Coordinates of C-alpha atoms in Angstrom, one line a residue:
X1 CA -2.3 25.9 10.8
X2 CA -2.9 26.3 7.0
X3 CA -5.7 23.6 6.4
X4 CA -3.9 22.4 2.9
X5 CA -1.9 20.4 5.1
X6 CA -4.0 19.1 8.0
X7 CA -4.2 15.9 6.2
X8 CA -1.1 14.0 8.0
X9 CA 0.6 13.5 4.5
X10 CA 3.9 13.7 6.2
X11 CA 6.9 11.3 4.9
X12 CA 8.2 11.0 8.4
X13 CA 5.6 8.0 9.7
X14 CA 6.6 8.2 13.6
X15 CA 4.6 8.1 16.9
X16 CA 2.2 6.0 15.6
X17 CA -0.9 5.1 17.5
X18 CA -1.3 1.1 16.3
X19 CA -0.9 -1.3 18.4
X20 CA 0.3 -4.6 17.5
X21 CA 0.7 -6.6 20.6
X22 CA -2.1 -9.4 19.5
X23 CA 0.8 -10.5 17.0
X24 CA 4.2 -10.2 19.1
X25 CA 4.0 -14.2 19.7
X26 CA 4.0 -14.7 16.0
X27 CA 7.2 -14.1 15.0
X28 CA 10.9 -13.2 16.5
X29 CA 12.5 -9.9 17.6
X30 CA 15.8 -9.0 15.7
X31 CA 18.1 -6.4 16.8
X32 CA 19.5 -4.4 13.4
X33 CA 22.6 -2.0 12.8
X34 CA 22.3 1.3 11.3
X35 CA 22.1 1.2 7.0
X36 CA 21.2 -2.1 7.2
X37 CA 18.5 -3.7 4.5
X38 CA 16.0 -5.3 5.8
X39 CA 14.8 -6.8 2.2
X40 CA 14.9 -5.3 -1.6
X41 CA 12.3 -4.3 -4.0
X42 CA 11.4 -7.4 -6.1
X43 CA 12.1 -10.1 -3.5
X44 CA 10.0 -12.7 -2.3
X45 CA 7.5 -10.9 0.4
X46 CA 8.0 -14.2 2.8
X47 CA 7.5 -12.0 5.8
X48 CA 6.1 -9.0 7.8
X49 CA 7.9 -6.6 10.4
X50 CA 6.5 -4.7 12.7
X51 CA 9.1 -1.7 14.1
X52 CA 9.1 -1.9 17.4
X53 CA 12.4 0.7 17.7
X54 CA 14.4 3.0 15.5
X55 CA 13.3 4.3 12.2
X56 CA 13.5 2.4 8.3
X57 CA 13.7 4.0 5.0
X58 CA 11.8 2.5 2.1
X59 CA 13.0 3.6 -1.3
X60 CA 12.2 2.6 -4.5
X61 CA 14.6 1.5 -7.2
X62 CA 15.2 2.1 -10.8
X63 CA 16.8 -0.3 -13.4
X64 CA 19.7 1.6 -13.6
X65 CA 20.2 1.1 -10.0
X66 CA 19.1 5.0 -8.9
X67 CA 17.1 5.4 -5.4
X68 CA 13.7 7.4 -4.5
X69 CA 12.9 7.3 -1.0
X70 CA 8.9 6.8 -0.1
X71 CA 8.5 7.2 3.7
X72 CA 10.6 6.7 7.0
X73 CA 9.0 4.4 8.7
X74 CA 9.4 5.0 12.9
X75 CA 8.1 3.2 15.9
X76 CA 4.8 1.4 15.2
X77 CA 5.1 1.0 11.6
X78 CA 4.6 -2.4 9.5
X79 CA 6.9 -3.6 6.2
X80 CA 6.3 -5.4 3.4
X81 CA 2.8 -5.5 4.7
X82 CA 1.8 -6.0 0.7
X83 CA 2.1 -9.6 1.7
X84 CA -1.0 -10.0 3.1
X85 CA -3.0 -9.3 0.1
X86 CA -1.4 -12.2 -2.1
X87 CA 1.9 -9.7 -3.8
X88 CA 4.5 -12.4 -4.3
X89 CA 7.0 -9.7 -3.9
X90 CA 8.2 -6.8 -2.2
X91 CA 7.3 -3.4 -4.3
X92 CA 9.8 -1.9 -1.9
X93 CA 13.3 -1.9 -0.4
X94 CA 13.6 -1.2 3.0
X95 CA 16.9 -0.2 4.9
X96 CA 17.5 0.9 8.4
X97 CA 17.8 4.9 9.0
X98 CA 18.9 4.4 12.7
X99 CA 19.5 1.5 14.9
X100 CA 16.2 -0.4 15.0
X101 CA 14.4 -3.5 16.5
X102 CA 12.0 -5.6 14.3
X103 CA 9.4 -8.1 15.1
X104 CA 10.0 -10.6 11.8
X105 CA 6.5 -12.6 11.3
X106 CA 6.0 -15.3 8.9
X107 CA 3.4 -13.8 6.2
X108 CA 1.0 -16.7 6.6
X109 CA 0.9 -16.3 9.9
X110 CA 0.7 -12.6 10.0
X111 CA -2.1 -12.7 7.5
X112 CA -4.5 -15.4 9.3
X113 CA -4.4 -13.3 12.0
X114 CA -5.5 -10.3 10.1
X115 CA -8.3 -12.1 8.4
X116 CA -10.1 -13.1 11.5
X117 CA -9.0 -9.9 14.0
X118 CA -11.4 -7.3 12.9
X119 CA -9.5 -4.7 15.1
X120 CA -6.1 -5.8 13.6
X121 CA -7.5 -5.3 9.9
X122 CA -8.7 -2.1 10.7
X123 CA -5.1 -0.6 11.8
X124 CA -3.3 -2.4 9.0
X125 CA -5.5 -0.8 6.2
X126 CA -5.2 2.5 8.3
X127 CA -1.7 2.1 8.3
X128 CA -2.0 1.6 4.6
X129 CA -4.2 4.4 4.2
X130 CA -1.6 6.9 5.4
X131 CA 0.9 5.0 3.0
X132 CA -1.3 5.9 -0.1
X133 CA -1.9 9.7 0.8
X134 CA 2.1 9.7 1.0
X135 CA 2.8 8.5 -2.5
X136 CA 0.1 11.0 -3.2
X137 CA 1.4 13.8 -2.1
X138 CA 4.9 13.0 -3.3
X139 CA 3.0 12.7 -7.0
X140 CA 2.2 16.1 -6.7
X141 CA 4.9 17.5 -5.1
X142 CA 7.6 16.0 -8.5
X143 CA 5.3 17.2 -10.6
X144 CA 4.7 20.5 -10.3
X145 CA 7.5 21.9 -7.1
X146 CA 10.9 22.5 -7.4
X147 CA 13.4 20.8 -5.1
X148 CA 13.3 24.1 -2.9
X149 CA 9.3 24.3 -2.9
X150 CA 9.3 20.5 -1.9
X151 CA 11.5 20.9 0.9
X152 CA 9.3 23.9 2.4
X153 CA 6.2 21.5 1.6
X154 CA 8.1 19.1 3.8
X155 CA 8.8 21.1 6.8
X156 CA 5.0 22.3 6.9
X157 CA 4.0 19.0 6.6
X158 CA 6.5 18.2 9.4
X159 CA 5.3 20.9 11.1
X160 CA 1.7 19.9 10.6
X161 CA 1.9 15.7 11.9
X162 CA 4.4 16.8 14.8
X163 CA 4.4 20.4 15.5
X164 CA 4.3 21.9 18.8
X165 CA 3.2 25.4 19.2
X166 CA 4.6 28.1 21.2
X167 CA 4.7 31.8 21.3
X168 CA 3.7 31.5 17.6
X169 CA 5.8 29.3 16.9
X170 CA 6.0 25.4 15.9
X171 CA 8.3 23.3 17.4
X172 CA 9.0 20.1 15.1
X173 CA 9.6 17.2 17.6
X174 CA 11.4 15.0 15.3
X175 CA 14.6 14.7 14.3
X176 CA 15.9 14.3 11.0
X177 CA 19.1 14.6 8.8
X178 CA 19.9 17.2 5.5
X179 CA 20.7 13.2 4.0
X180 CA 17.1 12.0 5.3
X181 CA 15.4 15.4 4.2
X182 CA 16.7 14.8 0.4
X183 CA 16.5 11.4 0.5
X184 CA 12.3 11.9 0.6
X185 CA 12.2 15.0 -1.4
X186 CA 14.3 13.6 -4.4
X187 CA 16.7 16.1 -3.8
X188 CA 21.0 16.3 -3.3
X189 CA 22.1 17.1 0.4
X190 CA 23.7 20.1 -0.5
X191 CA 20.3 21.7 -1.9
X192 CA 19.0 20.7 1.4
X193 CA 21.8 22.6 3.2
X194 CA 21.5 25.5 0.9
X195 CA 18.0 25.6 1.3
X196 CA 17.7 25.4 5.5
X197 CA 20.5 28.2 5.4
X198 CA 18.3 30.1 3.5
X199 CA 15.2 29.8 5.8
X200 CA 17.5 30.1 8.5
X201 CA 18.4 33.7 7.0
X202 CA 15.1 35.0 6.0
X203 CA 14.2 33.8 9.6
X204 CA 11.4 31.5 8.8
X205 CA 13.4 28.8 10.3
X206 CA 15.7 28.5 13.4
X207 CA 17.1 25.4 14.9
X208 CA 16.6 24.7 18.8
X209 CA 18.3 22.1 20.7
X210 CA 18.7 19.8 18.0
X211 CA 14.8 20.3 16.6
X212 CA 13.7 22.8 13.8
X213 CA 11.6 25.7 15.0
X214 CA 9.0 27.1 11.9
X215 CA 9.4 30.7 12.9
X216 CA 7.1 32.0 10.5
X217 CA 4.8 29.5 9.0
X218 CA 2.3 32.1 6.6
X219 CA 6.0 32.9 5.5
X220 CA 7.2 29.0 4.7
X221 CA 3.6 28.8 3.1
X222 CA 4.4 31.5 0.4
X223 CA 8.0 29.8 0.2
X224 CA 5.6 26.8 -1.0
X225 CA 3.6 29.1 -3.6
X226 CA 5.9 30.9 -4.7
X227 CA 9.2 29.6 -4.3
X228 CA 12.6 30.9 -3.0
X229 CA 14.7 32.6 -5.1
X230 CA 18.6 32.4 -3.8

């Protein structure tokens, strides 16, 4: 794999290896319905979720009310974790993706564990770790990519967190939407669509089953550099 993206920058935050079982008695388990908020950007960060099923968008919003997704958030994930460290507020909206099930903890409680579990501390600020080298990436990606070159970026980093090789080939073994795939890359669903077709042409990209298949990753690479002209 092209080392530029070994570093696990991918927007999709799934299969995640935390484990938050020392803070399940804390709080309460609430089922949740597809596109359903969880909280909005600028309210008061009262509590902490862990996502115990199903996957969560956070977005940011704009003052005129426009949306800029950050990260889907899968299995093993925390929100509005910027609680813990004394933010009166949410910096973030969050809204369901898929059906989902949340554990909803109290902040106070959430954070007394965290300041006297050393083992718990360590996984949040890994968690947030992987948060920060998101926005990063996303950073560079607006400024200097083009809607097309962002959405190849995506797919190697895709390919990168949770491809699967075989026969030269790299399996991507989750599953997203065209809506999800613009949604992160600040993009409209139809450039999405237009854009997949056109991998799907050149045959750098082939769909399996349900799951993408990077059939020729050097190629997807130079899609990256370069850019693809339609």
């Amino acid at each position: 794999m092209i080392s530029f993206f070994d570093d696990k920058t991918s927007p999709w935050m799934e299969n995640l290896p935390y484990d938050w079982h020392e803070v399940y008695s804390l709080g309460q388990t609430i089922p949740y319905q597809k596109h359903e908020s969880i909280f909005h950007q600028d309210q008061a960060a009262k509590h902490v979720y862990v996502v115990l099923q199903g996957r969560i968008r956070l977005f940011l919003t704009t003052p005129s009310g426009e949306e800029k997704a950050i990260a889907i958030i899968g299995k093993g994930g925390l929100l509005g974790e910027c609680g813990l460290f004394d933010h009166p507020t949410y910096n973030n909206g969050a809204i369901t993706a898929s059906k989902a099930t949340l554990l909803k903890i109290p902040v106070e409680r959430f954070k007394e564990a965290f300041s006297t579990n050393l083992t718990l501390a360590h996984q949040v600020l890994r968690f947030l770790d992987g948060k920060n080298r998101i926005l990063a990436s996303h950073t560079m990606q607006l400024s200097f990519y083009s809607a097309a070159q962002r959405i190849c970026f995506t797919l190697l980093q895709l390919g990168s967190t949770y491809g699967k090789g075989i026969e030269g080939k790299r399996i991507i073994t989750v599953r997203f939407t065209h809506q999800e795939l613009a949604n992160v890359v600040g993009t409209s669903r139809v450039t999405v669509a237009g854009t997949m077709k056109e991998l799907e042409r050149r045959h750098i990209l082939s769909k399996d089953g349900g799951l993408y298949v990077i059939e020729d990753e050097e190629m997807l690479y130079r899609s990256v550099l370069d850019g693809l002209s339609m």
